[in-house]
Coordinates of N, CA, C and O in Angstrom, one line a residue:
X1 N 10.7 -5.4 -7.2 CA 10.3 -4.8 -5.9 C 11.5 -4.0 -5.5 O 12.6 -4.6 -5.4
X2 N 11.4 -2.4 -5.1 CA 11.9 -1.7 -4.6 C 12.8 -3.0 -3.2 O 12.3 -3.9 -2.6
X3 N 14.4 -2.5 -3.1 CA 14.9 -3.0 -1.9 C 14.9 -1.6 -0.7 O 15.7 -0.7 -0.6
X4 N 13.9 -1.6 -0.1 CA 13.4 -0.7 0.8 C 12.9 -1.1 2.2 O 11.9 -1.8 2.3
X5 N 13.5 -0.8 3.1 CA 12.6 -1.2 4.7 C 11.6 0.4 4.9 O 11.7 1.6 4.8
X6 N 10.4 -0.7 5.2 CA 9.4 0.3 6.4 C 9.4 -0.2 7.2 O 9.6 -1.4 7.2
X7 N 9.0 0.7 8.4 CA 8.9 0.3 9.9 C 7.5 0.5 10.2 O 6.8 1.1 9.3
X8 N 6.9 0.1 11.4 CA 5.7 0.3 11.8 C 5.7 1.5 12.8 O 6.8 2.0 12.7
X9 N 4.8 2.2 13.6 CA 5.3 3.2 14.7 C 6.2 2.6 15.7 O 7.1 3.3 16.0
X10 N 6.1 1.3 16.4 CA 6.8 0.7 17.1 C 8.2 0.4 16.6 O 9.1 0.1 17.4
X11 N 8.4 0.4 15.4 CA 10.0 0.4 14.9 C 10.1 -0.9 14.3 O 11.3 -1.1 14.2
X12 N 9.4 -1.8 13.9 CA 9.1 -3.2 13.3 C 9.7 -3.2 12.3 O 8.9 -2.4 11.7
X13 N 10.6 -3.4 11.4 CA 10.8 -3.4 10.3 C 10.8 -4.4 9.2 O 11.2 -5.5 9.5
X14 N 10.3 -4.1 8.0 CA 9.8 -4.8 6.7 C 10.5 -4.6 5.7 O 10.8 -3.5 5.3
X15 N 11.1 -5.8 5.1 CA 12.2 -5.2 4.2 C 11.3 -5.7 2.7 O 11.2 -6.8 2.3
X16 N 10.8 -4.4 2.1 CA 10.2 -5.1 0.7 C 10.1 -6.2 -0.1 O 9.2 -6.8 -0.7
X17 N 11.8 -6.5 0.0 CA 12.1 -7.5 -1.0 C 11.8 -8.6 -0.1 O 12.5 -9.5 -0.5
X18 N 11.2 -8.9 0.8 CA 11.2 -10.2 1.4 C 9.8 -10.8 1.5 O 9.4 -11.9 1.9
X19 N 9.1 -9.5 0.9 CA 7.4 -10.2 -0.1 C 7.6 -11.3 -1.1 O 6.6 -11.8 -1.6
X20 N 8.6 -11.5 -1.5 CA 8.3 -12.3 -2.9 C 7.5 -13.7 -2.4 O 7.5 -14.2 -1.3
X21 N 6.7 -14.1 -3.4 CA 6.0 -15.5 -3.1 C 4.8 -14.7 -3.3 O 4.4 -14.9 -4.5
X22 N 3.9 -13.8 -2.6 CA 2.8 -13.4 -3.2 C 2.7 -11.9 -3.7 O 3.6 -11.0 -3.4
X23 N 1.7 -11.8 -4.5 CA 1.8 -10.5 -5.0 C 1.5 -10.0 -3.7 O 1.2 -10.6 -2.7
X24 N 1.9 -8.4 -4.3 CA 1.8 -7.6 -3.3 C 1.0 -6.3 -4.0 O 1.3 -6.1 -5.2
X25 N 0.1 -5.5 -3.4 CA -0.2 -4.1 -3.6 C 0.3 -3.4 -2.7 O -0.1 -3.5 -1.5
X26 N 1.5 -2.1 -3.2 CA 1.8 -1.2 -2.5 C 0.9 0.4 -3.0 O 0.8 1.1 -4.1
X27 N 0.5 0.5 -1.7 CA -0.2 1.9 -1.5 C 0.5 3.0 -1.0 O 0.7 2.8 0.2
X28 N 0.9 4.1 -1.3 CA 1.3 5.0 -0.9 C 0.6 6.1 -0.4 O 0.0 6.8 -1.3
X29 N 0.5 6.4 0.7 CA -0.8 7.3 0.9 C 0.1 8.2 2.3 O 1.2 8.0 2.7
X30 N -1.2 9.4 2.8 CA -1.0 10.4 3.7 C -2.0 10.2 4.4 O -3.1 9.6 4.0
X31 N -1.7 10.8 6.0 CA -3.3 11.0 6.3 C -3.8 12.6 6.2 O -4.9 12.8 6.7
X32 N -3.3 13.5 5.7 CA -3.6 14.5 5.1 C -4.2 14.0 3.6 O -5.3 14.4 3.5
X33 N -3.9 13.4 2.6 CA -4.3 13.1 1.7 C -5.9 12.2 1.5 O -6.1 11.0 1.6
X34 N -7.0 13.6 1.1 CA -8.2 13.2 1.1 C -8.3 12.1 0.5 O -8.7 11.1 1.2
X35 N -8.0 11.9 -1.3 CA -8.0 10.6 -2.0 C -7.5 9.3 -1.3 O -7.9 8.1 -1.5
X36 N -6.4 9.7 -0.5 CA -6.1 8.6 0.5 C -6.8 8.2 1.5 O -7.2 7.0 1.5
X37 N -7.2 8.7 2.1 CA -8.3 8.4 3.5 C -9.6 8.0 2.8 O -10.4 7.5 3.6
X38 N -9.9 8.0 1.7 CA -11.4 7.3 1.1 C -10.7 6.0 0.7 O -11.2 4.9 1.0
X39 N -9.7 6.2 0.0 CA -9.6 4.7 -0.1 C -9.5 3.4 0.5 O -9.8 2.3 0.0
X40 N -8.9 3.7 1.9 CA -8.3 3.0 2.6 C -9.2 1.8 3.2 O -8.9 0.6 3.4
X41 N -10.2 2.3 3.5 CA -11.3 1.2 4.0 C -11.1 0.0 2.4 O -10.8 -1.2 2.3
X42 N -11.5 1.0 1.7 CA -11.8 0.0 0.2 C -10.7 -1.7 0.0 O -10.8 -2.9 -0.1
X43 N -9.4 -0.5 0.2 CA -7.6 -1.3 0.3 C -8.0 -2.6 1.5 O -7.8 -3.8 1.2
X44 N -8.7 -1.9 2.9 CA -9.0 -2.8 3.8 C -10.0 -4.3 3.4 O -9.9 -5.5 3.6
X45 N -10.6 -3.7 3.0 CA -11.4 -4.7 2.4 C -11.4 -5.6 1.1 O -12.4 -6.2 0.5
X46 N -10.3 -5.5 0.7 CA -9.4 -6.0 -0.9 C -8.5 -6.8 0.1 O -9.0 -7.9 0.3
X47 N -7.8 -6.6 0.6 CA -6.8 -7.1 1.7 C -7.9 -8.3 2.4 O -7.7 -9.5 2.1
X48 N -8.7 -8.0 3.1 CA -9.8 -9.2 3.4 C -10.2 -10.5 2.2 O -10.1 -11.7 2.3
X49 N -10.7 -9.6 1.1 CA -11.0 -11.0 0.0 C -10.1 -11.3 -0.7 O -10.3 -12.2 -1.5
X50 N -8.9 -10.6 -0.7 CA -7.9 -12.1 -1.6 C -6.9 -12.3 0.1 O -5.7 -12.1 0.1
X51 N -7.4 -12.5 0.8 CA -6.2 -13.0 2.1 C -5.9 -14.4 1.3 O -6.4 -15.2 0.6
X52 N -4.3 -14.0 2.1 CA -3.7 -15.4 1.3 C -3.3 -15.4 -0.3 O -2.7 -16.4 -0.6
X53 N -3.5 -14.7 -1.0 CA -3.5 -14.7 -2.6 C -2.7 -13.6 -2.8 O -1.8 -13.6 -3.6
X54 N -3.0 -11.9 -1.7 CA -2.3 -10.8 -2.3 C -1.9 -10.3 -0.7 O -2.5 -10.9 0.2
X55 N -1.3 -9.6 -0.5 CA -0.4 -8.9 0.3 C -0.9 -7.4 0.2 O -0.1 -6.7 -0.5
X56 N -1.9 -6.7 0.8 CA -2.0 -5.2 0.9 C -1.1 -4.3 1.6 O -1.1 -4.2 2.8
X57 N -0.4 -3.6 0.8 CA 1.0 -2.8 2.1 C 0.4 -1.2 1.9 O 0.6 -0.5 1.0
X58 N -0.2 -1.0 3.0 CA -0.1 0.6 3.2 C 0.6 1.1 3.7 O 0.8 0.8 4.9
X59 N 1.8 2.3 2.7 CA 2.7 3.0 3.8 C 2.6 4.3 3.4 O 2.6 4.6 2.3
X60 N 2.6 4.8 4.2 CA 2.1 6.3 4.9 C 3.4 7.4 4.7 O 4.4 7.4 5.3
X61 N 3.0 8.3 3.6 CA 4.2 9.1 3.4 C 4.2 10.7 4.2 O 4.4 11.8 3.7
X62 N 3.8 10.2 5.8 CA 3.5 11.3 6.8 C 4.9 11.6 7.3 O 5.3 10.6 7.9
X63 N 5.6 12.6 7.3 CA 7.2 12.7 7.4 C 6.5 12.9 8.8 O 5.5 13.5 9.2
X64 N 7.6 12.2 9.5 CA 6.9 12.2 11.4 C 6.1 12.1 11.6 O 5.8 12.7 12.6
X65 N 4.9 11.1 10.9 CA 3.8 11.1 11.2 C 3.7 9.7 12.0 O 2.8 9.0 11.5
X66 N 4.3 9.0 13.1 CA 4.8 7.7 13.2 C 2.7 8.0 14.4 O 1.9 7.1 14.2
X67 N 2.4 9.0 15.3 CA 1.6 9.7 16.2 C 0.6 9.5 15.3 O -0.4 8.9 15.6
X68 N 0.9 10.2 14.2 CA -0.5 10.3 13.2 C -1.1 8.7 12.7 O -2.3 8.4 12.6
X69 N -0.4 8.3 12.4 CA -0.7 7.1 11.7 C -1.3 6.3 12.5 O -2.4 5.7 12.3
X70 N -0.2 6.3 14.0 CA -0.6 5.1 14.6 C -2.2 5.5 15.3 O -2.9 4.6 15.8
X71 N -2.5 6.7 15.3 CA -3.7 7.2 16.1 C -5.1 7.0 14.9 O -6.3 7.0 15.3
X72 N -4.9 6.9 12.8 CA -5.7 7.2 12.5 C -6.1 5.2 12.5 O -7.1 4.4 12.5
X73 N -4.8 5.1 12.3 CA -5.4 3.3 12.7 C -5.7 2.5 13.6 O -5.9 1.3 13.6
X74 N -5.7 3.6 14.9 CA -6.5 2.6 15.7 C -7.9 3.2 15.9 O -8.8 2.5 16.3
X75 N -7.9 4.7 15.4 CA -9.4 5.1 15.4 C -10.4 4.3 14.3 O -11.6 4.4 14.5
X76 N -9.8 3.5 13.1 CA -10.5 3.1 12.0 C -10.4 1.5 12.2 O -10.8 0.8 11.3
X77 N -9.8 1.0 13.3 CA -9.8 -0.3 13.5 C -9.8 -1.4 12.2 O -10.7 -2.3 12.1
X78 N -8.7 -1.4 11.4 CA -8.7 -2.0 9.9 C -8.5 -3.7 10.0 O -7.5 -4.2 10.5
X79 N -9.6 -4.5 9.3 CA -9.3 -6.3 9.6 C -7.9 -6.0 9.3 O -7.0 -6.2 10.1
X80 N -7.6 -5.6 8.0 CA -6.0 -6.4 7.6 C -4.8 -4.7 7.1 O -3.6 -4.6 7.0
X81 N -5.3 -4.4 7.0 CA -4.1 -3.2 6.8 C -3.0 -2.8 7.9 O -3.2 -2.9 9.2
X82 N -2.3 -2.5 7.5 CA -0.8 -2.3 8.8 C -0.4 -1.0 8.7 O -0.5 -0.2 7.7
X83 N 0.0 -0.8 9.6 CA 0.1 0.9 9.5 C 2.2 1.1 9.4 O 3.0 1.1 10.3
X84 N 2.4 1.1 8.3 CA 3.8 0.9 7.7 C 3.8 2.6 7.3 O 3.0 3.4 6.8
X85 N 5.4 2.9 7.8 CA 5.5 4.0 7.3 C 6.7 4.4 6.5 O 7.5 3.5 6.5
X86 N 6.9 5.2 5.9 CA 8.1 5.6 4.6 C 8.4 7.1 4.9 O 8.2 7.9 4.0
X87 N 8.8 7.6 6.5 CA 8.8 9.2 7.0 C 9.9 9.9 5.9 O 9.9 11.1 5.9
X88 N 10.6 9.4 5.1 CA 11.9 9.9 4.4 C 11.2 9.9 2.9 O 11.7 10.5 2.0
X89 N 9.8 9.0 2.5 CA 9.3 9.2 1.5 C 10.3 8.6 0.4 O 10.3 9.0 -0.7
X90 N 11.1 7.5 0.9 CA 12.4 7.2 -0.3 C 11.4 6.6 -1.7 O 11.4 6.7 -2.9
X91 N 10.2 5.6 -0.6 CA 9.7 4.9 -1.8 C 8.8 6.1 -2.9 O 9.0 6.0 -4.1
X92 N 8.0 7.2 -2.3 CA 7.7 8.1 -3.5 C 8.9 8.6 -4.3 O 8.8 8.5 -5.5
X93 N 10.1 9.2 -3.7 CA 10.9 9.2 -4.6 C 11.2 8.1 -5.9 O 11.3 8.3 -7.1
X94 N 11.4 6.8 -5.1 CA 11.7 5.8 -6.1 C 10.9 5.9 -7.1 O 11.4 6.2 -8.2
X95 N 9.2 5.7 -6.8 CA 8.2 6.0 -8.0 C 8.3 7.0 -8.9 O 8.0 6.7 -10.0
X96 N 8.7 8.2 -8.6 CA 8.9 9.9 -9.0 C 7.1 10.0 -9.6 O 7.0 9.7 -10.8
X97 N 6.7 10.1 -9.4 CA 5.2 10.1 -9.6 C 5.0 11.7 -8.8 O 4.5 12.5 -9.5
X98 N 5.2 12.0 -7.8 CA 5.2 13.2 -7.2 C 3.4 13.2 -6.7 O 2.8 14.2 -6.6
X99 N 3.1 12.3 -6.6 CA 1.6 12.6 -6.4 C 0.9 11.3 -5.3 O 1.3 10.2 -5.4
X100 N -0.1 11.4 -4.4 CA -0.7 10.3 -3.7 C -2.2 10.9 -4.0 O -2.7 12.0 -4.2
X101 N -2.7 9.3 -3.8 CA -2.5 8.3 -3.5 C -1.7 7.3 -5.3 O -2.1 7.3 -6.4
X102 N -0.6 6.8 -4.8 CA 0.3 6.3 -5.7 C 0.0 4.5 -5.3 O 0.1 4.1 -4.1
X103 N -0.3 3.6 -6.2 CA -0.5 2.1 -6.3 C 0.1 1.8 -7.0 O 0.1 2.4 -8.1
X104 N 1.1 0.5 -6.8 CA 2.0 -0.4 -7.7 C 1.2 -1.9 -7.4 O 0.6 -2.2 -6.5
X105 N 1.4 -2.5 -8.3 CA 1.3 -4.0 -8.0 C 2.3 -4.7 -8.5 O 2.8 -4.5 -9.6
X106 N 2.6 -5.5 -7.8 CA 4.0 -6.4 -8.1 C 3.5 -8.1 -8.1 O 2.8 -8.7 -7.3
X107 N 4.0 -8.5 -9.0 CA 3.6 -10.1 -9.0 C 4.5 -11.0 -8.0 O 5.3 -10.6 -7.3
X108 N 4.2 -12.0 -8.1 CA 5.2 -13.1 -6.8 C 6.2 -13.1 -6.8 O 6.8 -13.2 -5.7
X109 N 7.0 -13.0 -8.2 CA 8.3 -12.8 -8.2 C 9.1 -11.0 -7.8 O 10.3 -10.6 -7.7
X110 N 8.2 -10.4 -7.6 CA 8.8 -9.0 -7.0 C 8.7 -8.2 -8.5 O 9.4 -7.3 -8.5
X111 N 8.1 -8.3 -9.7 CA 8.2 -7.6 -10.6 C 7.0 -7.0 -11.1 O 5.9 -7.5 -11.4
X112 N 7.3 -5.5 -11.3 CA 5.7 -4.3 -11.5 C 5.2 -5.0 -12.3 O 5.6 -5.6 -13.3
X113 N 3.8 -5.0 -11.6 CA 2.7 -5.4 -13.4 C 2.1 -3.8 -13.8 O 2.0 -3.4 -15.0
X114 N 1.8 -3.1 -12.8 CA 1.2 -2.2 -13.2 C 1.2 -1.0 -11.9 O 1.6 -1.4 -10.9
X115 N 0.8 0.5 -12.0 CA 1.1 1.6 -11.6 C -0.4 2.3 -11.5 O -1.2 1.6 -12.1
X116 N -0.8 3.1 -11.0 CA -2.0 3.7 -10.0 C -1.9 4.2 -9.6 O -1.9 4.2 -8.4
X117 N -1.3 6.1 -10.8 CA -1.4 6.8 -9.8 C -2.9 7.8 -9.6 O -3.7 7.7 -10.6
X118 N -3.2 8.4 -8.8 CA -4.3 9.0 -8.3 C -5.3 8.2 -7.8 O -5.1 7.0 -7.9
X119 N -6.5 8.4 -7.2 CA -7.4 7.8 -6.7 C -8.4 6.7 -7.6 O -8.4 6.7 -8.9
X120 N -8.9 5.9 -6.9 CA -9.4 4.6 -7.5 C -10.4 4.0 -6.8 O -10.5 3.9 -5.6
X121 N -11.2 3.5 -7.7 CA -12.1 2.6 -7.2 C -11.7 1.3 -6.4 O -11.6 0.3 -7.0
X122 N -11.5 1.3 -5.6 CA -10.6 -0.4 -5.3 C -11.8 -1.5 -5.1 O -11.5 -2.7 -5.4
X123 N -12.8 -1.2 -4.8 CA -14.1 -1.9 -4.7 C -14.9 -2.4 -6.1 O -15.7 -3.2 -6.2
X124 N -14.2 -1.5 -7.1 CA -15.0 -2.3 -8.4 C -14.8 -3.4 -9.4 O -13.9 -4.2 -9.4
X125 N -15.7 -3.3 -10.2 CA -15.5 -4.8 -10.8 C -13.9 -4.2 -12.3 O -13.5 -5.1 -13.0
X126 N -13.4 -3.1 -12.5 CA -12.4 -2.4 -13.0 C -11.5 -3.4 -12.2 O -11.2 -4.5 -12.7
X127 N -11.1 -2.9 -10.9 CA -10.4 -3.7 -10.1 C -10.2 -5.0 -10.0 O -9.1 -5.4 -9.9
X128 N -11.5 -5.9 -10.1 CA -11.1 -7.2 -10.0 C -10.8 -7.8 -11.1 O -10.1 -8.8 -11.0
X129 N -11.2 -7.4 -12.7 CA -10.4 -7.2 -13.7 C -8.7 -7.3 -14.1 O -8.0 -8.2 -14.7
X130 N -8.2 -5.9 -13.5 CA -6.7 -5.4 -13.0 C -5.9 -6.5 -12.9 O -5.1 -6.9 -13.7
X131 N -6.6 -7.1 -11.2 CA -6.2 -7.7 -10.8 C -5.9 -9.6 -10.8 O -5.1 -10.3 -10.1
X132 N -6.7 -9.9 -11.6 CA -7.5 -11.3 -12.2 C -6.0 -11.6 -12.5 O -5.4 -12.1 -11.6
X133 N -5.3 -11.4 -13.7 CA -4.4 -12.1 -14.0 C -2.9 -12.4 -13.4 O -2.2 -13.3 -13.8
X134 N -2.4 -11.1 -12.2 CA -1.8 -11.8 -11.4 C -2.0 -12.4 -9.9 O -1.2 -12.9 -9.1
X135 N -3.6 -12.3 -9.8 CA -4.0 -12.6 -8.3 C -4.8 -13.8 -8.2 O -5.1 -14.5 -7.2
X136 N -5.2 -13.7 -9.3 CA -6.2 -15.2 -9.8 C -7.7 -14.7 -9.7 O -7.8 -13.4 -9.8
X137 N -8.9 -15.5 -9.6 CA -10.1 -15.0 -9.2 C -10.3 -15.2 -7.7 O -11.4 -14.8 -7.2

């Protein structure tokens, strides 16, 4: 796991490395980024059925978009997604993937299992697949 803080719009800060214990999925997305904005309900609702088991992190690579974000997530009212932001984009750099929507998954101990870049089904049975061997059923 990247050693990286995001903040929330309010200035909350999350220091990556302090997920360890459950997996986690990190999403990298925009709210300019069409493939991003389809997914996110999906992310929302993956985040709902393994609660407790995985960790869904959306962070938002809107450089000053602290207004934007916090406005598309309260208009989309999400059960479990958090509206985390990366305005300096350190974590896309980290990935160098150069592209969103960018997905990592990391197991309990903080270590990649696997990478996602471009858009995705997050609702399919591909996915619960993926995810089976570090998230359980």
């Amino acid at each position: 796991m990247p050693d990286f803080t995001v903040t929330d719009p309010s200035g909350k800060a999350l220091k990556l490395r302090d997920l360890k214990g459950t997996p986690v999925l990190v999403n990298l997305w925009a709210t300019w980024c069409g493939p991003c904005v389809l997914e996110m309900p999906m992310l929302d609702k993956m985040g709902v059925a393994y609660e407790g088991k995985l960790r869904v992190l959306t962070v938002s690579q809107d450089m000053g978009g602290n207004n934007k974000v916090a406005q598309f997530f309260t208009e989309r009212r999400f059960a479990k997604l958090e509206p985390w932001l990366d305005p300096d984009n350190n974590l896309g750099f980290f990935y160098e993937t150069g592209m969103l929507p960018t997905t990592v998954l990391y197991d309990s101990q903080g270590k990649e299992v696997w990478r996602m870049i471009g858009a995705h089904d997050w609702s399919s049975a591909r996915t619960t697949a993926m995810l089976a061997e570090t998230v359980g059923k």
